[in-house]
């Protein structure tokens, strides 16, 4: 099943689709977080209203319950390019996963904007990532049981201000400006993919292919991510985990090429869809 949040008749509503073509309103749920806690649906309800053609698809979870959890340097090729850009910030040995959090005041959806923050940000960058949505409260989960705690997957762009990320000596501020956590276009339920999913992941900027990899190339796999985090932390239902980005980000180019106003960024993951944003 594919789950959406749409704006129809002036209000946010949860919707579902079996094929991504015909969407139906789910009146039994106030928002996506409530649907996740309920475990989703197996079938479109009889008599459900079809989403109108003029409805706007927004982020599937516009307001996350907690900060997004993120993996840093979780593809080997990205580790190389990041270390080349800033050895102090990104270099060194990484015997254990790098985790950080990302403030999400509001997550915008497809066909929305990424704010440029001129005067504050001089190195705006993109990071296409597979995001995992936790299905139920998770604590002390073994990797062998991790699949039971995955509700589904979506696409996220871990938008980053590299100058803030490196100058502050930690990543939270440079990753957490308003508008830096777009997601979408939908959440695809976990049962649509093998576990863990091996999906092609790409990012284009103004039509130019920049990132091109597969989620099978994660250094720390999804089962290990969930096991590691839940050893001492409860992951609430609806928690969003961004699993890391492959090589091809702006800071990895020689010389670095950062986003500017008017640039169009398209993050795509096989079987989920494309998250398209314009820098303004």
mmCIF file of N, CA and C in Angstrom, residues 50-182:
data_model
loop_
_atom_site.group_PDB
_atom_site.id
_atom_site.type_symbol
_atom_site.label_atom_id
_atom_site.label_comp_id
_atom_site.label_asym_id
_atom_site.label_seq_id
_atom_site.Cartn_x
_atom_site.Cartn_y
_atom_site.Cartn_z
ATOM 1 N N UNK A 50 -12.578 9.286 -3.673
ATOM 2 C CA UNK A 50 -11.342 9.410 -4.445
ATOM 3 C C UNK A 50 -10.791 10.824 -4.313
ATOM 4 N N UNK A 51 -9.490 10.914 -4.189
ATOM 5 C CA UNK A 51 -8.825 12.217 -4.103
ATOM 6 C C UNK A 51 -9.015 12.954 -5.422
ATOM 7 N N UNK A 52 -9.374 14.215 -5.347
ATOM 8 C CA UNK A 52 -9.644 14.997 -6.552
ATOM 9 C C UNK A 52 -8.360 15.332 -7.296
ATOM 10 N N UNK A 53 -8.499 15.608 -8.564
ATOM 11 C CA UNK A 53 -7.342 15.876 -9.415
ATOM 12 C C UNK A 53 -6.609 17.144 -9.012
ATOM 13 N N UNK A 54 -7.313 18.077 -8.374
ATOM 14 C CA UNK A 54 -6.673 19.337 -7.996
ATOM 15 C C UNK A 54 -6.128 19.319 -6.568
ATOM 16 N N UNK A 55 -6.196 18.187 -5.880
ATOM 17 C CA UNK A 55 -5.624 18.087 -4.543
ATOM 18 C C UNK A 55 -4.102 18.161 -4.625
ATOM 19 N N UNK A 56 -3.493 18.693 -3.591
ATOM 20 C CA UNK A 56 -2.033 18.829 -3.547
ATOM 21 C C UNK A 56 -1.444 17.748 -2.654
ATOM 22 N N UNK A 57 -0.489 17.001 -3.195
ATOM 23 C CA UNK A 57 0.230 16.013 -2.395
ATOM 24 C C UNK A 57 1.346 16.727 -1.635
ATOM 25 N N UNK A 58 1.355 16.552 -0.310
ATOM 26 C CA UNK A 58 2.397 17.163 0.514
ATOM 27 C C UNK A 58 3.232 16.053 1.146
ATOM 28 N N UNK A 59 4.103 16.394 2.065
ATOM 29 C CA UNK A 59 4.894 15.376 2.742
ATOM 30 C C UNK A 59 3.969 14.368 3.412
ATOM 31 N N UNK A 60 4.300 13.075 3.366
ATOM 32 C CA UNK A 60 3.442 12.099 4.036
ATOM 33 C C UNK A 60 3.344 12.324 5.544
ATOM 34 N N UNK A 61 4.419 12.856 6.155
ATOM 35 C CA UNK A 61 4.392 13.199 7.578
ATOM 36 C C UNK A 61 4.821 14.661 7.706
ATOM 37 N N UNK A 62 3.910 15.600 7.515
ATOM 38 C CA UNK A 62 4.290 17.019 7.553
ATOM 39 C C UNK A 62 4.896 17.444 8.887
ATOM 40 N N UNK A 63 4.413 16.829 9.962
ATOM 41 C CA UNK A 63 4.895 17.177 11.306
ATOM 42 C C UNK A 63 5.276 15.890 12.027
ATOM 43 N N UNK A 64 6.551 15.602 12.049
ATOM 44 C CA UNK A 64 7.008 14.395 12.723
ATOM 45 C C UNK A 64 6.873 14.574 14.239
ATOM 46 N N UNK A 65 6.653 13.480 14.944
ATOM 47 C CA UNK A 65 6.489 13.554 16.398
ATOM 48 C C UNK A 65 7.781 13.970 17.084
ATOM 49 N N UNK A 66 8.914 13.546 16.534
ATOM 50 C CA UNK A 66 10.216 13.846 17.110
ATOM 51 C C UNK A 66 11.177 14.223 15.996
ATOM 52 N N UNK A 67 12.367 14.657 16.369
ATOM 53 C CA UNK A 67 13.388 14.934 15.365
ATOM 54 C C UNK A 67 13.635 13.698 14.498
ATOM 55 N N UNK A 68 13.995 13.938 13.240
ATOM 56 C CA UNK A 68 14.397 12.846 12.366
ATOM 57 C C UNK A 68 15.775 12.337 12.814
ATOM 58 N N UNK A 69 15.943 11.033 12.843
ATOM 59 C CA UNK A 69 17.241 10.432 13.139
ATOM 60 C C UNK A 69 17.949 10.131 11.823
ATOM 61 N N UNK A 70 19.253 10.369 11.795
ATOM 62 C CA UNK A 70 19.985 10.276 10.538
ATOM 63 C C UNK A 70 21.288 9.505 10.708
ATOM 64 N N UNK A 71 21.698 8.868 9.620
ATOM 65 C CA UNK A 71 22.999 8.203 9.538
ATOM 66 C C UNK A 71 23.943 9.078 8.729
ATOM 67 N N UNK A 72 25.120 9.319 9.265
ATOM 68 C CA UNK A 72 26.132 10.070 8.537
ATOM 69 C C UNK A 72 27.162 9.135 7.927
ATOM 70 N N UNK A 73 27.637 9.464 6.745
ATOM 71 C CA UNK A 73 28.711 8.714 6.079
ATOM 72 C C UNK A 73 28.371 7.222 6.066
ATOM 73 N N UNK A 74 27.224 6.870 5.454
ATOM 74 C CA UNK A 74 26.781 5.470 5.477
ATOM 75 C C UNK A 74 26.884 4.776 4.124
ATOM 76 N N UNK A 75 27.555 5.412 3.158
ATOM 77 C CA UNK A 75 27.955 4.773 1.910
ATOM 78 C C UNK A 75 29.459 5.003 1.774
ATOM 79 N N UNK A 76 30.208 3.974 1.395
ATOM 80 C CA UNK A 76 31.677 4.081 1.338
ATOM 81 C C UNK A 76 32.136 5.165 0.380
ATOM 82 N N UNK A 77 31.479 5.263 -0.781
ATOM 83 C CA UNK A 77 31.916 6.256 -1.761
ATOM 84 C C UNK A 77 31.662 7.679 -1.271
ATOM 85 N N UNK A 78 30.606 7.872 -0.492
ATOM 86 C CA UNK A 78 30.348 9.198 0.072
ATOM 87 C C UNK A 78 31.386 9.542 1.135
ATOM 88 N N UNK A 79 31.868 8.542 1.868
ATOM 89 C CA UNK A 79 32.904 8.779 2.873
ATOM 90 C C UNK A 79 34.152 9.368 2.235
ATOM 91 N N UNK A 80 34.495 8.879 1.059
ATOM 92 C CA UNK A 80 35.686 9.363 0.353
ATOM 93 C C UNK A 80 35.522 10.824 -0.047
ATOM 94 N N UNK A 81 34.377 11.163 -0.664
ATOM 95 C CA UNK A 81 34.194 12.543 -1.133
ATOM 96 C C UNK A 81 34.027 13.515 0.024
ATOM 97 N N UNK A 82 33.395 13.073 1.108
ATOM 98 C CA UNK A 82 33.219 13.955 2.266
ATOM 99 C C UNK A 82 34.554 14.262 2.924
ATOM 100 N N UNK A 83 35.403 13.233 3.063
ATOM 101 C CA UNK A 83 36.725 13.442 3.639
ATOM 102 C C UNK A 83 37.583 14.360 2.791
ATOM 103 N N UNK A 84 37.409 14.297 1.489
ATOM 104 C CA UNK A 84 38.150 15.183 0.595
ATOM 105 C C UNK A 84 37.721 16.636 0.787
ATOM 106 N N UNK A 85 36.434 16.858 1.034
ATOM 107 C CA UNK A 85 35.927 18.217 1.223
ATOM 108 C C UNK A 85 36.407 18.802 2.548
ATOM 109 N N UNK A 86 36.316 18.037 3.627
ATOM 110 C CA UNK A 86 36.746 18.514 4.935
ATOM 111 C C UNK A 86 37.214 17.320 5.763
ATOM 112 N N UNK A 87 38.520 17.152 5.830
ATOM 113 C CA UNK A 87 39.070 16.030 6.602
ATOM 114 C C UNK A 87 38.753 16.184 8.080
ATOM 115 N N UNK A 88 38.770 17.417 8.577
ATOM 116 C CA UNK A 88 38.491 17.655 9.990
ATOM 117 C C UNK A 88 37.066 17.262 10.348
ATOM 118 N N UNK A 89 36.109 17.619 9.484
ATOM 119 C CA UNK A 89 34.697 17.371 9.784
ATOM 120 C C UNK A 89 34.258 15.953 9.465
ATOM 121 N N UNK A 90 34.827 15.360 8.410
ATOM 122 C CA UNK A 90 34.296 14.092 7.920
ATOM 123 C C UNK A 90 35.317 12.953 7.851
ATOM 124 N N UNK A 91 36.569 13.247 8.113
ATOM 125 C CA UNK A 91 37.603 12.227 7.985
ATOM 126 C C UNK A 91 37.709 11.337 9.213
ATOM 127 N N UNK A 92 38.689 10.435 9.196
ATOM 128 C CA UNK A 92 38.953 9.578 10.348
ATOM 129 C C UNK A 92 38.265 8.233 10.257
ATOM 130 N N UNK A 93 38.607 7.365 11.190
ATOM 131 C CA UNK A 93 38.027 6.030 11.240
ATOM 132 C C UNK A 93 36.607 6.091 11.810
ATOM 133 N N UNK A 94 35.761 5.174 11.348
ATOM 134 C CA UNK A 94 34.385 5.107 11.816
ATOM 135 C C UNK A 94 34.033 3.664 12.173
ATOM 136 N N UNK A 95 34.526 3.188 13.318
ATOM 137 C CA UNK A 95 34.247 1.798 13.692
ATOM 138 C C UNK A 95 32.796 1.533 14.069
ATOM 139 N N UNK A 96 32.051 2.581 14.399
ATOM 140 C CA UNK A 96 30.629 2.440 14.721
ATOM 141 C C UNK A 96 29.846 3.461 13.901
ATOM 142 N N UNK A 97 28.548 3.259 13.733
ATOM 143 C CA UNK A 97 27.754 4.192 12.923
ATOM 144 C C UNK A 97 27.768 5.611 13.486
ATOM 145 N N UNK A 98 27.658 6.593 12.582
ATOM 146 C CA UNK A 98 27.512 7.989 12.977
ATOM 147 C C UNK A 98 26.024 8.322 12.971
ATOM 148 N N UNK A 99 25.498 8.691 14.131
ATOM 149 C CA UNK A 99 24.108 9.102 14.235
ATOM 150 C C UNK A 99 24.033 10.591 14.564
ATOM 151 N N UNK A 100 23.052 11.259 13.996
ATOM 152 C CA UNK A 100 22.764 12.633 14.390
ATOM 153 C C UNK A 100 21.267 12.856 14.201
ATOM 154 N N UNK A 101 20.759 13.923 14.766
ATOM 155 C CA UNK A 101 19.337 14.222 14.617
ATOM 156 C C UNK A 101 19.158 15.492 13.793
ATOM 157 N N UNK A 102 17.964 15.619 13.248
ATOM 158 C CA UNK A 102 17.641 16.720 12.348
ATOM 159 C C UNK A 102 16.305 17.303 12.804
ATOM 160 N N UNK A 103 16.314 18.562 13.166
ATOM 161 C CA UNK A 103 15.092 19.223 13.608
ATOM 162 C C UNK A 103 14.119 19.322 12.436
ATOM 163 N N UNK A 104 12.859 18.952 12.676
ATOM 164 C CA UNK A 104 11.846 19.046 11.624
ATOM 165 C C UNK A 104 10.681 19.877 12.152
ATOM 166 N N UNK A 105 10.719 21.160 11.882
ATOM 167 C CA UNK A 105 9.597 22.020 12.258
ATOM 168 C C UNK A 105 8.397 21.722 11.369
ATOM 169 N N UNK A 106 8.679 21.570 10.073
ATOM 170 C CA UNK A 106 7.647 21.194 9.107
ATOM 171 C C UNK A 106 8.357 20.565 7.919
ATOM 172 N N UNK A 107 7.869 19.426 7.481
ATOM 173 C CA UNK A 107 8.433 18.750 6.315
ATOM 174 C C UNK A 107 7.596 19.079 5.091
ATOM 175 N N UNK A 108 8.207 19.730 4.115
ATOM 176 C CA UNK A 108 7.489 20.013 2.883
ATOM 177 C C UNK A 108 7.516 18.779 1.974
ATOM 178 N N UNK A 109 6.615 18.748 1.001
ATOM 179 C CA UNK A 109 6.495 17.593 0.124
ATOM 180 C C UNK A 109 7.000 17.861 -1.280
ATOM 181 N N UNK A 110 6.571 17.037 -2.241
ATOM 182 C CA UNK A 110 7.030 17.193 -3.623
ATOM 183 C C UNK A 110 6.520 18.490 -4.240
ATOM 184 N N UNK A 111 7.283 18.994 -5.207
ATOM 185 C CA UNK A 111 6.932 20.226 -5.926
ATOM 186 C C UNK A 111 6.806 21.412 -4.992
ATOM 187 N N UNK A 112 7.678 21.442 -3.996
ATOM 188 C CA UNK A 112 7.732 22.553 -3.050
ATOM 189 C C UNK A 112 9.106 23.217 -3.174
ATOM 190 N N UNK A 113 9.472 24.042 -2.215
ATOM 191 C CA UNK A 113 10.725 24.785 -2.331
ATOM 192 C C UNK A 113 11.710 24.389 -1.236
ATOM 193 N N UNK A 114 12.979 24.594 -1.542
ATOM 194 C CA UNK A 114 14.064 24.568 -0.564
ATOM 195 C C UNK A 114 14.528 26.004 -0.394
ATOM 196 N N UNK A 115 14.450 26.572 0.806
ATOM 197 C CA UNK A 115 14.884 27.965 0.987
ATOM 198 C C UNK A 115 16.396 28.106 0.837
ATOM 199 N N UNK A 116 16.820 29.153 0.159
ATOM 200 C CA UNK A 116 18.243 29.343 -0.119
ATOM 201 C C UNK A 116 19.001 29.936 1.070
ATOM 202 N N UNK A 117 18.330 30.725 1.909
ATOM 203 C CA UNK A 117 18.950 31.373 3.067
ATOM 204 C C UNK A 117 20.197 32.174 2.674
ATOM 205 N N UNK A 118 20.042 33.014 1.659
ATOM 206 C CA UNK A 118 21.156 33.869 1.251
ATOM 207 C C UNK A 118 21.563 34.782 2.407
ATOM 208 N N UNK A 119 22.856 34.926 2.628
ATOM 209 C CA UNK A 119 23.379 35.699 3.737
ATOM 210 C C UNK A 119 23.683 34.844 4.949
ATOM 211 N N UNK A 120 23.104 33.664 5.015
ATOM 212 C CA UNK A 120 23.382 32.714 6.099
ATOM 213 C C UNK A 120 24.079 31.472 5.573
ATOM 214 N N UNK A 121 23.636 30.996 4.411
ATOM 215 C CA UNK A 121 24.161 29.752 3.837
ATOM 216 C C UNK A 121 24.866 30.063 2.516
ATOM 217 N N UNK A 122 26.133 29.675 2.420
ATOM 218 C CA UNK A 122 26.862 29.883 1.166
ATOM 219 C C UNK A 122 27.227 28.567 0.490
ATOM 220 N N UNK A 123 26.747 27.450 1.043
ATOM 221 C CA UNK A 123 27.112 26.134 0.511
ATOM 222 C C UNK A 123 25.953 25.170 0.718
ATOM 223 N N UNK A 124 24.849 25.460 0.037
ATOM 224 C CA UNK A 124 23.623 24.670 0.153
ATOM 225 C C UNK A 124 23.775 23.377 -0.645
ATOM 226 N N UNK A 125 23.472 22.243 0.006
ATOM 227 C CA UNK A 125 23.737 20.950 -0.621
ATOM 228 C C UNK A 125 22.533 20.023 -0.465
ATOM 229 N N UNK A 126 22.505 19.000 -1.286
ATOM 230 C CA UNK A 126 21.442 18.000 -1.315
ATOM 231 C C UNK A 126 22.002 16.639 -0.895
ATOM 232 N N UNK A 127 21.136 15.772 -0.371
ATOM 233 C CA UNK A 127 21.506 14.396 -0.051
ATOM 234 C C UNK A 127 20.261 13.526 -0.191
ATOM 235 N N UNK A 128 20.175 12.766 -1.263
ATOM 236 C CA UNK A 128 19.040 11.869 -1.464
ATOM 237 C C UNK A 128 19.191 10.652 -0.552
ATOM 238 N N UNK A 129 18.119 10.315 0.191
ATOM 239 C CA UNK A 129 18.219 9.224 1.153
ATOM 240 C C UNK A 129 16.925 8.411 1.233
ATOM 241 N N UNK A 130 17.081 7.137 1.513
ATOM 242 C CA UNK A 130 15.964 6.277 1.860
ATOM 243 C C UNK A 130 15.643 6.482 3.338
ATOM 244 N N UNK A 131 14.382 6.791 3.633
ATOM 245 C CA UNK A 131 13.963 6.971 5.020
ATOM 246 C C UNK A 131 13.096 5.792 5.452
ATOM 247 N N UNK A 132 13.370 5.307 6.651
ATOM 248 C CA UNK A 132 12.634 4.200 7.249
ATOM 249 C C UNK A 132 11.646 4.768 8.268
ATOM 250 N N UNK A 133 10.404 4.300 8.232
ATOM 251 C CA UNK A 133 9.387 4.746 9.177
ATOM 252 C C UNK A 133 9.120 3.605 10.168
ATOM 253 N N UNK A 134 9.308 3.877 11.451
ATOM 254 C CA UNK A 134 9.102 2.865 12.487
ATOM 255 C C UNK A 134 7.607 2.664 12.743
ATOM 256 N N UNK A 135 7.179 1.405 12.864
ATOM 257 C CA UNK A 135 5.754 1.066 12.932
ATOM 258 C C UNK A 135 5.186 1.072 14.335
ATOM 259 N N UNK A 136 6.011 0.765 15.329
ATOM 260 C CA UNK A 136 5.530 0.666 16.715
ATOM 261 C C UNK A 136 6.706 0.939 17.634
ATOM 262 N N UNK A 137 6.400 1.258 18.881
ATOM 263 C CA UNK A 137 7.462 1.575 19.824
ATOM 264 C C UNK A 137 8.477 0.439 19.862
ATOM 265 N N UNK A 138 9.751 0.804 19.744
ATOM 266 C CA UNK A 138 10.813 -0.195 19.620
ATOM 267 C C UNK A 138 11.880 0.031 20.680
ATOM 268 N N UNK A 139 12.177 -0.993 21.452
ATOM 269 C CA UNK A 139 13.228 -0.947 22.470
ATOM 270 C C UNK A 139 13.864 -2.334 22.550
ATOM 271 N N UNK A 140 15.194 -2.360 22.572
ATOM 272 C CA UNK A 140 15.958 -3.609 22.675
ATOM 273 C C UNK A 140 15.561 -4.598 21.577
ATOM 274 N N UNK A 141 15.525 -4.103 20.344
ATOM 275 C CA UNK A 141 15.163 -4.931 19.193
ATOM 276 C C UNK A 141 16.408 -5.601 18.619
ATOM 277 N N UNK A 142 16.356 -6.887 18.417
ATOM 278 C CA UNK A 142 17.434 -7.608 17.765
ATOM 279 C C UNK A 142 17.336 -7.399 16.253
ATOM 280 N N UNK A 143 18.476 -7.394 15.579
ATOM 281 C CA UNK A 143 18.468 -7.171 14.129
ATOM 282 C C UNK A 143 17.616 -8.210 13.409
ATOM 283 N N UNK A 144 17.560 -9.419 13.958
ATOM 284 C CA UNK A 144 16.761 -10.481 13.340
ATOM 285 C C UNK A 144 15.262 -10.196 13.421
ATOM 286 N N UNK A 145 14.869 -9.315 14.335
ATOM 287 C CA UNK A 145 13.454 -8.961 14.498
ATOM 288 C C UNK A 145 13.122 -7.580 13.945
ATOM 289 N N UNK A 146 14.103 -6.894 13.397
ATOM 290 C CA UNK A 146 13.924 -5.495 13.005
ATOM 291 C C UNK A 146 12.824 -5.304 11.968
ATOM 292 N N UNK A 147 12.649 -6.270 11.088
ATOM 293 C CA UNK A 147 11.634 -6.146 10.045
ATOM 294 C C UNK A 147 10.240 -5.922 10.625
ATOM 295 N N UNK A 148 9.980 -6.488 11.803
ATOM 296 C CA UNK A 148 8.666 -6.361 12.429
ATOM 297 C C UNK A 148 8.374 -4.937 12.902
ATOM 298 N N UNK A 149 9.395 -4.078 12.911
ATOM 299 C CA UNK A 149 9.247 -2.714 13.419
ATOM 300 C C UNK A 149 9.289 -1.666 12.305
ATOM 301 N N UNK A 150 9.269 -2.105 11.057
ATOM 302 C CA UNK A 150 9.315 -1.173 9.927
ATOM 303 C C UNK A 150 7.925 -1.044 9.315
ATOM 304 N N UNK A 151 7.379 0.161 9.365
ATOM 305 C CA UNK A 151 6.077 0.431 8.760
ATOM 306 C C UNK A 151 6.202 0.584 7.250
ATOM 307 N N UNK A 152 7.225 1.322 6.825
ATOM 308 C CA UNK A 152 7.393 1.563 5.399
ATOM 309 C C UNK A 152 8.574 2.461 5.125
ATOM 310 N N UNK A 153 8.615 2.943 3.885
ATOM 311 C CA UNK A 153 9.774 3.707 3.414
ATOM 312 C C UNK A 153 9.306 4.919 2.604
ATOM 313 N N UNK A 154 10.106 5.977 2.662
ATOM 314 C CA UNK A 154 9.857 7.136 1.818
ATOM 315 C C UNK A 154 11.191 7.707 1.356
ATOM 316 N N UNK A 155 11.113 8.758 0.545
ATOM 317 C CA UNK A 155 12.300 9.457 0.049
ATOM 318 C C UNK A 155 12.463 10.741 0.848
ATOM 319 N N UNK A 156 13.680 11.032 1.258
ATOM 320 C CA UNK A 156 13.950 12.317 1.889
ATOM 321 C C UNK A 156 15.195 12.938 1.289
ATOM 322 N N UNK A 157 15.239 14.249 1.338
ATOM 323 C CA UNK A 157 16.419 15.006 0.919
ATOM 324 C C UNK A 157 16.994 15.648 2.179
ATOM 325 N N UNK A 158 18.135 15.149 2.633
ATOM 326 C CA UNK A 158 18.781 15.692 3.827
ATOM 327 C C UNK A 158 19.518 16.969 3.431
ATOM 328 N N UNK A 159 18.751 18.029 3.212
ATOM 329 C CA UNK A 159 19.325 19.309 2.780
ATOM 330 C C UNK A 159 20.305 19.800 3.851
ATOM 331 N N UNK A 160 21.451 20.308 3.402
ATOM 332 C CA UNK A 160 22.533 20.637 4.336
ATOM 333 C C UNK A 160 23.186 21.965 3.986
ATOM 334 N N UNK A 161 23.453 22.751 5.019
ATOM 335 C CA UNK A 161 24.252 23.971 4.864
ATOM 336 C C UNK A 161 25.677 23.616 5.280
ATOM 337 N N UNK A 162 26.555 23.402 4.326
ATOM 338 C CA UNK A 162 27.881 22.871 4.652
ATOM 339 C C UNK A 162 28.695 23.852 5.494
ATOM 340 N N UNK A 163 28.528 25.153 5.258
ATOM 341 C CA UNK A 163 29.306 26.102 6.066
ATOM 342 C C UNK A 163 28.890 26.060 7.529
ATOM 343 N N UNK A 164 27.612 25.895 7.805
ATOM 344 C CA UNK A 164 27.157 25.792 9.185
ATOM 345 C C UNK A 164 27.516 24.439 9.787
ATOM 346 N N UNK A 165 27.394 23.405 8.970
ATOM 347 C CA UNK A 165 27.698 22.058 9.438
ATOM 348 C C UNK A 165 29.148 21.928 9.893
ATOM 349 N N UNK A 166 30.070 22.511 9.136
ATOM 350 C CA UNK A 166 31.495 22.370 9.459
ATOM 351 C C UNK A 166 31.962 23.409 10.484
ATOM 352 N N UNK A 167 31.453 24.627 10.426
ATOM 353 C CA UNK A 167 31.961 25.661 11.331
ATOM 354 C C UNK A 167 31.508 25.455 12.768
ATOM 355 N N UNK A 168 30.335 24.847 12.961
ATOM 356 C CA UNK A 168 29.832 24.629 14.315
ATOM 357 C C UNK A 168 30.384 23.354 14.951
ATOM 358 N N UNK A 169 31.176 22.586 14.199
ATOM 359 C CA UNK A 169 31.837 21.373 14.712
ATOM 360 C C UNK A 169 30.848 20.280 15.086
ATOM 361 N N UNK A 170 29.597 20.439 14.754
ATOM 362 C CA UNK A 170 28.587 19.394 14.889
ATOM 363 C C UNK A 170 27.547 19.655 13.795
ATOM 364 N N UNK A 171 26.690 18.699 13.538
ATOM 365 C CA UNK A 171 25.888 18.748 12.326
ATOM 366 C C UNK A 171 24.461 19.253 12.522
ATOM 367 N N UNK A 172 24.008 19.400 13.764
ATOM 368 C CA UNK A 172 22.590 19.650 14.019
ATOM 369 C C UNK A 172 22.083 20.938 13.370
ATOM 370 N N UNK A 173 22.777 22.043 13.600
ATOM 371 C CA UNK A 173 22.311 23.333 13.091
ATOM 372 C C UNK A 173 22.325 23.362 11.565
ATOM 373 N N UNK A 174 23.414 22.910 10.974
ATOM 374 C CA UNK A 174 23.548 22.950 9.516
ATOM 375 C C UNK A 174 22.600 22.027 8.778
ATOM 376 N N UNK A 175 21.959 21.115 9.510
ATOM 377 C CA UNK A 175 21.012 20.172 8.911
ATOM 378 C C UNK A 175 19.556 20.509 9.241
ATOM 379 N N UNK A 176 19.329 21.504 10.113
ATOM 380 C CA UNK A 176 18.009 21.652 10.732
ATOM 381 C C UNK A 176 17.290 22.954 10.444
ATOM 382 N N UNK A 177 17.757 23.758 9.500
ATOM 383 C CA UNK A 177 17.031 24.976 9.183
ATOM 384 C C UNK A 177 15.646 24.633 8.638
ATOM 385 N N UNK A 178 14.700 25.526 8.850
ATOM 386 C CA UNK A 178 13.353 25.291 8.330
ATOM 387 C C UNK A 178 13.416 25.010 6.822
ATOM 388 N N UNK A 179 12.729 23.978 6.394
ATOM 389 C CA UNK A 179 12.714 23.632 4.973
ATOM 390 C C UNK A 179 13.797 22.664 4.555
ATOM 391 N N UNK A 180 14.558 22.155 5.514
ATOM 392 C CA UNK A 180 15.675 21.261 5.196
ATOM 393 C C UNK A 180 15.319 19.786 5.358
ATOM 394 N N UNK A 181 14.015 19.446 5.469
ATOM 395 C CA UNK A 181 13.627 18.044 5.663
ATOM 396 C C UNK A 181 12.452 17.641 4.772
ATOM 397 N N UNK A 182 12.558 17.875 3.460
ATOM 398 C CA UNK A 182 11.456 17.440 2.589
ATOM 399 C C UNK A 182 11.359 15.913 2.526
#
